């Protein structure tokens, strides 16, 4: 780009009225996205938002970019085809816990393993909102909902653990109420080449209010959240007086009154996948839940691989020539003398 | 070639249907292909059909492991691989047992007696040796110890293992059939040179096996007659063999080139459509972008994404895959993006008969989705026609901004015919117009503003400044495409989409008719049955019966003049490889009082010419 593009938050707001419930965490995510995009320097016409079905998936309608509100769970498939057709585009997938971990689980794992250069933002509210309050794949065991009046018997899925298992190259988590942190995570996700996977703790005020209370409540959040910083020891707490130490293969919470910071586990975004994995396993109440970038590694993207094969084919065979292609088989000629002549 | 050592007669015949059968490891596909190539180069019209075992690696020598390849070659125009083979080359007992049932009464059987040992007979479930128990009485059987003769011919190639020698015996049997049908060896000799170029020993061995087989004809008393099939009156030009699946791939590449765009093909492997994916994946120099998706739904979703991005986008599958794709097809339909969906139909329902053919997905293509969901449907009639219909599908898709179904089937996909290679320069371009950035002060962009002639909406693609817009699966306001639940908005959009597909009838070429313009009996068919039906109609016409034939390639919308054609006949016979799906559409369209007569066949096998001929005769005689 020769000239930096000076867009503002307003440029990214469409003329459609936003129709989430008042107080829904989605508003903050939308606002932060509209605020972050102007900083990325990507022309508006090169940005595409693709979603599936669910409350969060209304998102593209509110963005003044290109967008598709697709069908339940399938946004990654559309995004994959779009990126292969035009790798230059900046593509965001907006999804929810039901959309991407239940009906669309298959597509999620495959887009992550392929490392297609898109950004996935998963709004995790641990509930089905649009269908009015059934338990979701991230609802906690025992969660009472309309479809689980005696409590859900299912084990919840951990989205970031799934992401590590699929070889995802960028994994992060943020919280709807922590807008500054969210903006930074979006910036990092956008900067990453390959699939970026961001889980946002999002509050559904209507059907699962306070599901993330421990992470958002001003009184408690510092003790329940650990902000990851690359190259820094894992320290948390209101007084920053607690840390995470590895005891063999088992992480443990230690008090900095007893333990020197040198003994703490140090975060490494491009360290082994096992580090990101066990960070993803840290759950309330035994551990603070990490937010920030869990993993950020460099790998060839799917589009790079696919497009370079096209260049390779052109280099070795020459640009496609239909005449040659049609004749690329055993051919024979039927001439006027040939037809019905004795051999 | 040496002259025959015994008396040999020559006989001129019009055509022969020969089937090569053996164990899947015996190289019968290659043998059949070589026979067809030689016959094609010789100038005969040919049509071929491979028959693969359903299991990938069935145990050697068993019935499940039998692989066959049928070649029909003729001095006249032929349209099918033939009803029943007249000659069967059987390399082992299982091949004999599996194929004898198809052989014409009195047909020729060439068997490799070396393979008829107790172990092989048992594997083929024979209680006694059919060569000895009289069960082949009534056939013209030629018993040859092919394994031994072939080993003898290669005896002095000491560096070659017996196993490798035995692998040449398919060329031995090919050589023998070349002698019987008076074919030149050159095409296969030069094929062997090319194929085994890296291994001169194998070049030598395979050539010797071929020639030794040919010489056996000269030297064996049993072979008293050689047959001559003259070259056919084919249109002049350069030809190649082509299967339907190859032709679909070539057609798609051609369409994308003619539109000046990359071709995107998103697909999940499925029999019998996978060859399209294979063929396209190997042509990346045409900017072909293949995406082997994680499932059928992803294949469809990626195709929609690619179409949104401005590529010529297509997916291919078979019936069960279409079932999985249905929801996404409806998304494509309401996003109104152009793309092509190929269904290489197979026997259904459910997993059904993956390697067998059927035409039972016509109603699925028409109606197999929720809501009012009109989609254009076209069907190629021959393997070569698959090329033209693939291009046609893209033209219609782009013209009307819609997904278009191409209904091929397993029989078209796998069978091959000579294809008169077109000049790519004669194929008109596909003109694609993307709206460009609006000038300042222009009206805001309306993604669903329809073209008054075609009712298509504009194809604005990401990357175009000023045309940012959102598409979605929810109900819409006309013109703006904004989400709308207003009753009349919804009704208008439903009607507009229906009208848009109906308007494609302006594009569809008029229905052609073979035979009298009006009369007693019209035969109406679609898809891969063309060969058998057209041949049968010609036979009956040859017997001075007034019968006409209309083969429909455009199934939705129908050609405009089809209405008046069907009304000019007293009775209309509709042979289909299903229980009457085209009839269902015809009745729905032209009225119940129209005298349609169903003629269903649902056996996983195409119609034979004889079946259709007899059916027609039963009506007109
Ligand atoms: S139901 Fe919940 S998630 Fe959906 S919009 Fe309302 S508050 Fe937000």
Coordinates of C-alpha atoms in Angstrom, one line a residue, chain B residues 32-595:
Chain B
X32 CA -8.9 -53.6 -23.0
X33 CA -7.5 -50.1 -23.4
X34 CA -4.9 -51.2 -25.8
X35 CA -7.4 -53.1 -27.8
X36 CA -9.7 -50.0 -28.0
X37 CA -6.8 -47.7 -28.9
X38 CA -5.7 -50.0 -31.7
X39 CA -9.2 -50.2 -33.0
X40 CA -9.7 -46.5 -32.8
X41 CA -6.5 -45.8 -34.6
X42 CA -7.5 -48.3 -37.2
X43 CA -10.6 -46.2 -37.8
X44 CA -13.4 -48.1 -36.1
X45 CA -16.0 -46.5 -34.0
X46 CA -15.5 -47.7 -30.5
X47 CA -17.2 -47.6 -27.1
X48 CA -15.8 -49.1 -24.0
X49 CA -16.8 -49.8 -20.4
X50 CA -14.6 -51.0 -17.6
X51 CA -16.0 -53.1 -14.8
X52 CA -14.0 -52.9 -11.6
X53 CA -14.4 -55.1 -8.6
X54 CA -16.2 -53.3 -5.7
X55 CA -13.4 -54.3 -3.3
X56 CA -10.1 -52.7 -3.8
X57 CA -7.9 -55.7 -3.1
X58 CA -10.1 -58.7 -3.2
X59 CA -8.2 -62.0 -2.8
X60 CA -6.6 -63.2 -6.1
X61 CA -8.6 -65.7 -8.0
X62 CA -11.9 -65.1 -6.3
X63 CA -15.2 -63.9 -7.9
X64 CA -15.0 -60.6 -6.0
X65 CA -11.6 -59.9 -7.5
X66 CA -12.6 -60.2 -11.2
X67 CA -11.9 -57.1 -13.3
X68 CA -13.3 -56.7 -16.8
X69 CA -13.1 -54.3 -19.7
X70 CA -15.6 -54.4 -22.6
X71 CA -14.9 -53.0 -26.0
X72 CA -17.4 -52.5 -28.8
X73 CA -15.9 -51.7 -32.1
X74 CA -17.6 -51.3 -35.4
X75 CA -17.5 -50.2 -39.0
X76 CA -20.8 -48.3 -38.3
X77 CA -21.6 -45.6 -35.8
X78 CA -22.0 -47.1 -32.3
X79 CA -23.4 -45.4 -29.2
X80 CA -22.9 -47.9 -26.5
X81 CA -20.3 -50.4 -25.3
X82 CA -22.8 -53.1 -26.5
X83 CA -25.4 -55.3 -24.9
X84 CA -23.9 -58.7 -24.5
X85 CA -20.3 -59.5 -25.3
X86 CA -19.8 -61.9 -28.2
X87 CA -16.3 -62.8 -27.2
X88 CA -15.0 -63.5 -23.7
X89 CA -11.3 -63.7 -22.8
X90 CA -11.2 -65.4 -19.4
X91 CA -7.8 -65.5 -17.7
X92 CA -9.0 -67.7 -14.8
X93 CA -12.1 -69.7 -13.6
X94 CA -13.4 -66.8 -11.6
X95 CA -13.4 -64.5 -14.6
X96 CA -15.2 -67.2 -16.6
X97 CA -17.8 -67.7 -13.9
X98 CA -18.5 -64.0 -13.3
X99 CA -18.9 -63.1 -17.0
X100 CA -20.4 -66.2 -18.7
X101 CA -23.8 -65.1 -17.7
X102 CA -23.5 -62.0 -20.0
X103 CA -22.0 -63.8 -23.0
X104 CA -24.2 -64.0 -26.1
X105 CA -25.5 -67.6 -26.7
X106 CA -22.9 -69.4 -28.9
X107 CA -20.3 -66.7 -28.2
X108 CA -16.5 -67.3 -28.3
X109 CA -14.6 -68.1 -25.1
X110 CA -10.8 -67.9 -25.0
X111 CA -9.6 -69.4 -21.7
X112 CA -6.2 -69.8 -20.1
X113 CA -6.3 -73.5 -19.2
X114 CA -3.3 -73.2 -17.0
X115 CA -5.4 -71.3 -14.5
X116 CA -8.0 -74.0 -14.3
X117 CA -6.4 -75.9 -11.4
X118 CA -8.3 -77.2 -8.4
X119 CA -7.3 -74.3 -6.2
X120 CA -8.6 -71.7 -8.6
X121 CA -11.7 -73.7 -9.4
X122 CA -12.5 -73.8 -5.7
X123 CA -11.9 -70.1 -5.2
X124 CA -14.4 -69.5 -8.0
X125 CA -16.9 -71.8 -6.3
X126 CA -16.9 -74.3 -9.2
X127 CA -17.7 -77.9 -8.1
X128 CA -16.3 -79.3 -11.2
X129 CA -14.1 -78.0 -14.1
X130 CA -16.4 -76.2 -16.5
X131 CA -13.9 -77.0 -19.3
X132 CA -14.6 -80.7 -18.8
X133 CA -18.2 -81.0 -17.4
X134 CA -20.0 -79.9 -20.5
X135 CA -21.3 -76.7 -19.0
X136 CA -19.7 -74.7 -21.9
X137 CA -21.5 -76.8 -24.6
X138 CA -23.1 -74.4 -27.0
X139 CA -20.2 -71.9 -26.8
X140 CA -17.3 -71.8 -29.1
X141 CA -14.4 -72.5 -26.7
X142 CA -10.7 -72.0 -27.4
X143 CA -8.6 -73.6 -24.7
X144 CA -5.0 -72.4 -24.6
X145 CA -2.3 -72.9 -21.9
X146 CA -1.6 -69.2 -22.0
X147 CA 0.7 -69.1 -18.9
X148 CA 2.8 -71.9 -20.4
X149 CA 2.9 -70.6 -23.9
X150 CA 3.9 -67.2 -22.6
X151 CA 6.6 -68.6 -20.4
X152 CA 8.0 -70.5 -23.3
X153 CA 8.0 -67.4 -25.5
X154 CA 10.1 -65.7 -22.8
X155 CA 12.2 -68.7 -21.8
X156 CA 15.5 -67.3 -22.8
X157 CA 15.0 -64.0 -20.9
X158 CA 17.0 -65.4 -18.0
X159 CA 17.2 -62.1 -16.1
X160 CA 13.4 -62.0 -15.8
X161 CA 11.7 -63.8 -12.9
X162 CA 8.9 -66.2 -13.6
X163 CA 6.6 -63.8 -11.8
X164 CA 7.6 -61.0 -14.1
X165 CA 7.2 -63.2 -17.1
X166 CA 3.7 -64.2 -16.0
X167 CA 2.8 -60.5 -15.7
X168 CA 3.3 -60.3 -19.5
X169 CA 0.6 -62.8 -20.3
X170 CA -2.1 -60.1 -20.7
X171 CA -0.1 -58.9 -23.7
X172 CA 0.0 -62.5 -24.9
X173 CA -3.8 -62.7 -24.9
X174 CA -4.0 -59.3 -26.4
X175 CA -1.7 -60.5 -29.3
X176 CA -4.0 -63.4 -29.9
X177 CA -7.1 -61.2 -30.1
X178 CA -5.3 -58.9 -32.5
X179 CA -4.7 -61.8 -34.8
X180 CA -8.3 -63.0 -34.6
X181 CA -9.6 -59.5 -35.4
X182 CA -6.9 -58.7 -37.9
X183 CA -5.6 -55.6 -36.0
X184 CA -2.1 -54.1 -36.5
X185 CA 0.3 -54.4 -33.6
X186 CA 2.0 -51.0 -34.1
X187 CA 0.0 -49.0 -31.6
X188 CA 0.6 -51.4 -28.8
X189 CA 4.3 -51.9 -29.7
X190 CA 5.0 -48.2 -29.5
X191 CA 2.9 -48.0 -26.3
X192 CA 5.2 -50.7 -24.8
X193 CA 8.2 -48.7 -25.9
X194 CA 7.0 -45.7 -24.1
X195 CA 5.5 -47.4 -21.0
X196 CA 8.6 -49.4 -20.1
X197 CA 11.2 -47.0 -21.5
X198 CA 13.1 -47.2 -18.3
X199 CA 13.4 -51.0 -18.4
X200 CA 14.5 -52.4 -21.7
X201 CA 14.1 -55.9 -20.4
X202 CA 10.4 -55.3 -19.9
X203 CA 10.1 -53.7 -23.3
X204 CA 11.5 -56.8 -24.8
X205 CA 9.5 -59.2 -22.7
X206 CA 6.1 -57.5 -23.3
X207 CA 6.7 -57.2 -27.0
X208 CA 7.6 -60.8 -27.3
X209 CA 4.6 -61.8 -25.4
X210 CA 2.4 -59.7 -27.7
X211 CA 3.9 -61.2 -30.8
X212 CA 3.9 -64.7 -29.4
X213 CA 0.2 -64.4 -28.8
X214 CA -0.3 -63.1 -32.3
X215 CA 1.7 -66.0 -33.7
X216 CA -0.3 -68.5 -31.8
X217 CA -3.2 -67.6 -34.0
X218 CA -1.1 -68.4 -37.1
X219 CA 0.2 -71.6 -35.7
X220 CA -2.8 -73.2 -34.0
X221 CA -5.2 -75.3 -36.0
X222 CA -8.1 -74.3 -33.8
X223 CA -8.1 -70.8 -35.2
X224 CA -9.6 -71.1 -38.7
X225 CA -11.2 -67.8 -39.1
X226 CA -10.0 -64.2 -38.9
X227 CA -12.5 -61.4 -38.8
X228 CA -12.2 -58.1 -40.5
X229 CA -14.0 -55.0 -39.2
X230 CA -13.7 -52.1 -41.6
X231 CA -13.0 -48.5 -40.5
X232 CA -16.2 -46.6 -39.8
X233 CA -17.5 -43.5 -41.6
X234 CA -16.5 -41.1 -38.8
X235 CA -16.4 -37.3 -39.1
X236 CA -12.9 -36.4 -40.1
X237 CA -10.6 -34.9 -37.5
X238 CA -8.3 -35.8 -34.6
X239 CA -9.8 -38.0 -32.0
X240 CA -9.0 -39.3 -28.6
X241 CA -10.7 -41.6 -26.1
X242 CA -12.5 -39.8 -23.3
X243 CA -14.5 -40.9 -20.3
X244 CA -17.3 -38.8 -18.9
X245 CA -15.3 -37.9 -15.8
X246 CA -12.3 -36.8 -17.9
X247 CA -14.6 -34.8 -20.1
X248 CA -16.2 -33.0 -17.1
X249 CA -12.8 -32.0 -15.9
X250 CA -11.7 -30.7 -19.3
X251 CA -15.0 -28.9 -19.7
X252 CA -14.6 -27.1 -16.4
X253 CA -11.0 -26.1 -17.1
X254 CA -12.1 -24.8 -20.5
X255 CA -15.0 -22.8 -19.0
X256 CA -12.7 -21.2 -16.5
X257 CA -10.2 -20.3 -19.2
X258 CA -12.9 -19.0 -21.4
X259 CA -14.0 -16.8 -18.5
X260 CA -10.4 -15.7 -17.8
X261 CA -10.7 -16.9 -14.2
X262 CA -9.2 -19.4 -11.9
X263 CA -11.2 -22.7 -11.5
X264 CA -12.0 -23.7 -8.0
X265 CA -13.1 -27.3 -7.4
X266 CA -14.0 -28.3 -3.8
X267 CA -14.8 -32.0 -3.4
X268 CA -14.8 -34.9 -1.0
X269 CA -13.7 -38.3 -2.5
X270 CA -16.6 -40.4 -3.5
X271 CA -17.2 -43.2 -6.0
X272 CA -17.8 -42.7 -8.9
X273 CA -17.0 -38.9 -9.0
X274 CA -13.4 -38.9 -7.6
X275 CA -11.7 -39.0 -11.0
X276 CA -12.9 -35.5 -11.7
X277 CA -11.0 -34.4 -8.6
X278 CA -7.9 -36.4 -9.7
X279 CA -8.0 -35.0 -13.2
X280 CA -8.3 -31.4 -12.1
X281 CA -5.7 -31.7 -9.3
X282 CA -3.2 -32.6 -12.0
X283 CA -3.9 -29.5 -14.2
X284 CA -2.7 -26.7 -11.9
X285 CA -0.9 -24.9 -14.7
X286 CA -4.4 -23.7 -15.7
X287 CA -4.7 -22.0 -12.3
X288 CA -6.9 -24.9 -11.1
X289 CA -7.4 -24.7 -7.4
X290 CA -8.6 -28.0 -6.0
X291 CA -9.7 -28.3 -2.4
X292 CA -10.1 -31.8 -1.0
X293 CA -12.6 -30.9 1.7
X294 CA -13.1 -32.7 5.1
X295 CA -16.6 -33.7 4.1
X296 CA -19.3 -33.1 1.5
X297 CA -20.7 -30.1 3.4
X298 CA -17.3 -28.4 3.5
X299 CA -16.9 -29.2 -0.2
X300 CA -20.1 -27.3 -0.9
X301 CA -19.3 -24.5 1.5
X302 CA -15.9 -23.9 0.0
X303 CA -17.4 -23.8 -3.4
X304 CA -19.8 -21.0 -2.2
X305 CA -16.9 -19.1 -0.7
X306 CA -14.9 -19.4 -3.9
X307 CA -17.8 -18.2 -6.0
X308 CA -18.2 -15.2 -3.7
X309 CA -14.5 -14.5 -4.2
X310 CA -15.0 -14.4 -8.0
X311 CA -13.7 -17.8 -9.1
X312 CA -15.4 -20.2 -11.5
X313 CA -16.4 -22.6 -8.7
X314 CA -17.6 -26.1 -8.8
X315 CA -18.1 -29.2 -6.7
X316 CA -18.6 -32.8 -7.7
X317 CA -20.0 -35.8 -5.9
X318 CA -22.6 -38.6 -6.1
X319 CA -26.1 -38.9 -4.6
X320 CA -25.2 -39.4 -0.9
X321 CA -22.9 -36.4 -1.1
X322 CA -25.7 -34.3 -2.6
X323 CA -27.9 -35.3 0.3
X324 CA -25.2 -33.9 2.7
X325 CA -24.8 -30.8 0.6
X326 CA -28.5 -29.9 0.4
X327 CA -28.5 -27.2 3.1
X328 CA -25.5 -25.5 1.6
X329 CA -26.9 -25.7 -1.9
X330 CA -29.9 -23.7 -0.6
X331 CA -27.5 -21.1 0.8
X332 CA -25.8 -20.9 -2.6
X333 CA -29.3 -20.4 -4.1
X334 CA -30.3 -17.5 -1.8
X335 CA -26.9 -15.9 -1.9
X336 CA -27.4 -16.1 -5.7
X337 CA -23.9 -17.0 -6.6
X338 CA -22.8 -18.9 -9.7
X339 CA -21.5 -22.4 -9.3
X340 CA -21.7 -25.9 -10.8
X341 CA -22.7 -29.0 -8.9
X342 CA -21.9 -32.3 -10.6
X343 CA -23.6 -35.4 -9.5
X344 CA -22.2 -38.6 -11.0
X345 CA -25.2 -40.7 -10.0
X346 CA -24.9 -44.2 -8.6
X347 CA -27.3 -46.8 -7.4
X348 CA -29.2 -45.6 -4.3
X349 CA -30.7 -45.0 -1.9
X350 CA -28.2 -44.8 1.0
X351 CA -24.8 -46.2 0.1
X352 CA -26.5 -48.3 -2.5
X353 CA -24.4 -49.5 -5.3
X354 CA -21.4 -47.2 -5.4
X355 CA -19.8 -48.7 -8.5
X356 CA -23.0 -49.2 -10.4
X357 CA -25.1 -46.7 -12.4
X358 CA -28.5 -45.3 -12.0
X359 CA -30.5 -42.1 -12.8
X360 CA -32.4 -41.9 -9.6
X361 CA -31.3 -38.5 -8.3
X362 CA -33.3 -36.3 -10.8
X363 CA -36.0 -35.6 -8.3
X364 CA -33.4 -35.1 -5.6
X365 CA -31.8 -32.4 -7.7
X366 CA -35.1 -30.8 -8.4
X367 CA -36.7 -31.0 -5.0
X368 CA -34.4 -32.4 -2.4
X369 CA -34.1 -29.2 -0.3
X370 CA -36.2 -27.2 2.1
X371 CA -38.3 -24.3 1.0
X372 CA -38.9 -23.1 -2.6
X373 CA -35.6 -24.1 -4.1
X374 CA -35.5 -23.9 -7.9
X375 CA -32.2 -25.0 -9.5
X376 CA -31.4 -25.5 -13.2
X377 CA -30.6 -29.1 -14.0
X378 CA -28.9 -30.4 -17.1
X379 CA -27.7 -33.8 -18.1
X380 CA -25.0 -34.9 -20.6
X381 CA -25.9 -37.7 -22.9
X382 CA -22.5 -39.2 -23.8
X383 CA -19.0 -39.2 -22.3
X384 CA -18.0 -36.5 -24.9
X385 CA -21.1 -34.5 -24.2
X386 CA -19.9 -34.2 -20.6
X387 CA -17.3 -31.7 -21.8
X388 CA -19.9 -29.5 -23.5
X389 CA -22.4 -29.7 -20.7
X390 CA -19.8 -28.7 -18.1
X391 CA -19.2 -25.5 -20.0
X392 CA -22.9 -25.1 -20.5
X393 CA -23.5 -25.4 -16.8
X394 CA -21.0 -22.5 -16.1
X395 CA -22.6 -20.4 -18.8
X396 CA -26.0 -20.8 -17.2
X397 CA -24.7 -20.3 -13.7
X398 CA -23.1 -17.0 -14.6
X399 CA -26.0 -15.9 -16.7
X400 CA -28.6 -16.4 -13.9
X401 CA -26.3 -16.2 -10.8
X402 CA -27.3 -19.6 -9.6
X403 CA -26.0 -23.0 -8.7
X404 CA -26.5 -25.4 -11.6
X405 CA -26.8 -29.2 -11.4
X406 CA -25.1 -31.4 -13.9
X407 CA -26.4 -35.0 -13.7
X408 CA -23.9 -37.4 -15.0
X409 CA -23.9 -41.1 -13.9
X410 CA -21.5 -43.9 -13.2
X411 CA -21.9 -45.3 -16.6
X412 CA -21.1 -42.0 -18.4
X413 CA -18.3 -41.3 -15.9
X414 CA -16.4 -44.5 -16.5
X415 CA -17.3 -45.4 -20.1
X416 CA -15.3 -44.0 -22.9
X417 CA -15.9 -43.2 -26.5
X418 CA -13.9 -41.6 -29.3
X419 CA -14.1 -37.8 -28.9
X420 CA -13.6 -35.5 -31.9
X421 CA -11.2 -33.0 -30.3
X422 CA -12.6 -29.5 -30.7
X423 CA -10.6 -26.4 -31.5
X424 CA -10.5 -24.5 -28.3
X425 CA -10.6 -21.3 -30.3
X426 CA -14.0 -22.2 -31.6
X427 CA -15.5 -22.2 -28.1
X428 CA -17.0 -18.8 -27.4
X429 CA -15.8 -16.9 -24.3
X430 CA -17.9 -16.8 -21.1
X431 CA -18.5 -13.1 -20.5
X432 CA -18.4 -12.3 -16.8
X433 CA -19.2 -8.8 -15.7
X434 CA -18.4 -7.7 -12.1
X435 CA -19.7 -4.3 -11.2
X436 CA -16.9 -1.9 -10.4
X437 CA -16.5 0.8 -7.8
X438 CA -19.3 3.4 -8.0
X439 CA -18.5 6.9 -8.8
X440 CA -18.9 9.5 -6.1
X441 CA -22.5 10.4 -5.4
X442 CA -23.8 7.3 -7.0
X443 CA -26.7 5.4 -5.5
X444 CA -25.7 3.0 -2.8
X445 CA -25.0 -0.4 -4.1
X446 CA -27.9 -2.8 -4.1
X447 CA -26.7 -6.4 -4.2
X448 CA -30.1 -7.8 -5.1
X449 CA -31.0 -5.4 -7.8
X450 CA -32.0 -7.7 -10.6
X451 CA -31.2 -7.5 -14.3
X452 CA -34.5 -6.9 -16.0
X453 CA -33.8 -9.5 -18.8
X454 CA -32.3 -12.4 -16.8
X455 CA -33.4 -11.5 -13.3
X456 CA -29.8 -12.1 -12.2
X457 CA -28.3 -10.0 -9.4
X458 CA -24.9 -8.3 -9.8
X459 CA -21.8 -10.4 -9.0
X460 CA -19.9 -7.9 -6.9
X461 CA -16.7 -9.5 -5.5
X462 CA -14.7 -8.6 -2.3
X463 CA -11.8 -6.4 -3.2
X464 CA -14.0 -3.9 -5.0
X465 CA -14.1 -0.6 -3.2
X466 CA -17.5 0.9 -2.5
X467 CA -19.4 -2.3 -3.1
X468 CA -19.1 -3.7 0.4
X469 CA -22.2 -5.7 1.1
X470 CA -23.5 -8.5 3.3
X471 CA -25.2 -11.6 2.0
X472 CA -27.0 -14.2 4.2
X473 CA -29.3 -17.0 4.4
X474 CA -32.1 -15.1 6.1
X475 CA -35.2 -13.7 4.4
X476 CA -34.4 -10.6 2.4
X477 CA -35.8 -7.3 1.1
X478 CA -35.7 -7.2 -2.7
X479 CA -33.0 -5.0 -4.2
X480 CA -31.1 -4.2 -0.9
X481 CA -30.9 -7.7 0.3
X482 CA -31.2 -6.5 3.8
X483 CA -32.7 -8.9 6.3
X484 CA -36.4 -8.8 6.1
X485 CA -39.3 -10.7 7.6
X486 CA -41.9 -8.6 5.9
X487 CA -44.4 -11.1 4.3
X488 CA -44.5 -9.5 0.8
X489 CA -40.7 -9.1 0.7
X490 CA -40.3 -12.8 1.3
X491 CA -42.9 -13.7 -1.3
X492 CA -41.4 -11.5 -3.9
X493 CA -37.9 -12.9 -3.3
X494 CA -39.3 -16.5 -3.6
X495 CA -41.1 -15.6 -6.8
X496 CA -38.2 -13.7 -8.3
X497 CA -35.8 -16.6 -7.7
X498 CA -38.3 -19.0 -9.4
X499 CA -38.8 -16.6 -12.3
X500 CA -35.1 -16.2 -12.7
X501 CA -34.7 -20.0 -13.2
X502 CA -37.8 -20.1 -15.5
X503 CA -36.2 -17.3 -17.6
X504 CA -33.3 -19.6 -18.4
X505 CA -35.7 -21.2 -20.9
X506 CA -34.8 -18.2 -23.1
X507 CA -31.3 -19.6 -23.2
X508 CA -32.0 -23.3 -23.5
X509 CA -31.8 -24.5 -27.1
X510 CA -34.9 -26.0 -28.7
X511 CA -35.5 -29.7 -28.2
X512 CA -34.4 -31.8 -31.2
X513 CA -36.4 -34.7 -32.5
X514 CA -35.2 -37.7 -34.5
X515 CA -37.9 -39.3 -36.7
X516 CA -41.4 -38.1 -37.7
X517 CA -42.5 -34.8 -36.3
X518 CA -45.8 -36.3 -35.1
X519 CA -47.4 -39.7 -34.9
X520 CA -48.1 -42.7 -32.8
X521 CA -45.0 -43.2 -30.6
X522 CA -42.4 -40.9 -29.2
X523 CA -39.5 -42.1 -27.0
X524 CA -38.3 -39.6 -24.5
X525 CA -35.1 -40.2 -22.6
X526 CA -32.4 -38.2 -20.7
X527 CA -28.8 -38.7 -19.6
X528 CA -26.7 -41.7 -20.3
X529 CA -29.5 -43.8 -21.9
X530 CA -29.0 -41.9 -25.2
X531 CA -26.9 -44.6 -26.7
X532 CA -29.2 -47.5 -26.0
X533 CA -32.4 -45.6 -26.8
X534 CA -31.1 -44.0 -30.0
X535 CA -29.7 -47.3 -31.3
X536 CA -33.0 -49.0 -30.5
X537 CA -35.1 -46.3 -32.2
X538 CA -32.9 -46.5 -35.2
X539 CA -33.3 -50.3 -35.3
X540 CA -37.1 -50.0 -35.1
X541 CA -37.1 -47.2 -37.7
X542 CA -35.1 -49.5 -39.9
X543 CA -37.9 -52.0 -39.7
X544 CA -40.2 -49.3 -41.2
X545 CA -42.0 -48.3 -38.0
X546 CA -42.7 -44.7 -37.4
X547 CA -41.1 -44.0 -34.0
X548 CA -39.5 -40.8 -32.9
X549 CA -37.0 -40.0 -30.3
X550 CA -36.4 -36.8 -28.2
X551 CA -33.4 -36.9 -25.9
X552 CA -33.6 -34.2 -23.3
X553 CA -30.4 -32.6 -22.1
X554 CA -32.0 -29.6 -20.3
X555 CA -34.3 -30.9 -17.6
X556 CA -34.9 -27.6 -15.7
X557 CA -36.1 -25.5 -17.3
X558 CA -37.3 -27.8 -20.1
X559 CA -36.8 -26.5 -23.7
X560 CA -39.7 -24.3 -24.6
X561 CA -40.8 -26.4 -27.6
X562 CA -40.9 -29.7 -25.6
X563 CA -44.5 -28.9 -24.8
X564 CA -45.6 -28.9 -28.4
X565 CA -43.5 -32.0 -29.2
X566 CA -45.1 -34.2 -26.6
X567 CA -48.5 -33.1 -27.7
X568 CA -48.0 -34.3 -31.2
X569 CA -47.8 -38.0 -30.3
X570 CA -50.4 -40.5 -29.2
X571 CA -48.1 -42.3 -26.8
X572 CA -44.8 -41.4 -25.2
X573 CA -42.5 -44.0 -23.9
X574 CA -40.0 -42.9 -21.2
X575 CA -37.2 -45.4 -20.5
X576 CA -35.3 -44.4 -17.3
X577 CA -32.9 -46.0 -14.9
X578 CA -35.3 -45.2 -12.0
X579 CA -38.9 -45.8 -11.3
X580 CA -40.2 -42.9 -13.4
X581 CA -38.7 -39.6 -12.3
X582 CA -38.6 -37.8 -15.6
X583 CA -42.2 -39.0 -16.1
X584 CA -43.1 -37.4 -12.8
X585 CA -41.7 -34.1 -14.1
X586 CA -43.3 -34.4 -17.5
X587 CA -46.7 -35.2 -16.0
X588 CA -46.4 -32.3 -13.6
X589 CA -45.6 -30.0 -16.4
X590 CA -47.7 -31.2 -19.3
X591 CA -50.6 -32.7 -17.5
X592 CA -51.8 -36.1 -16.4
X593 CA -53.8 -36.7 -19.5
X594 CA -50.7 -36.8 -21.6
X595 CA -50.1 -40.5 -22.5

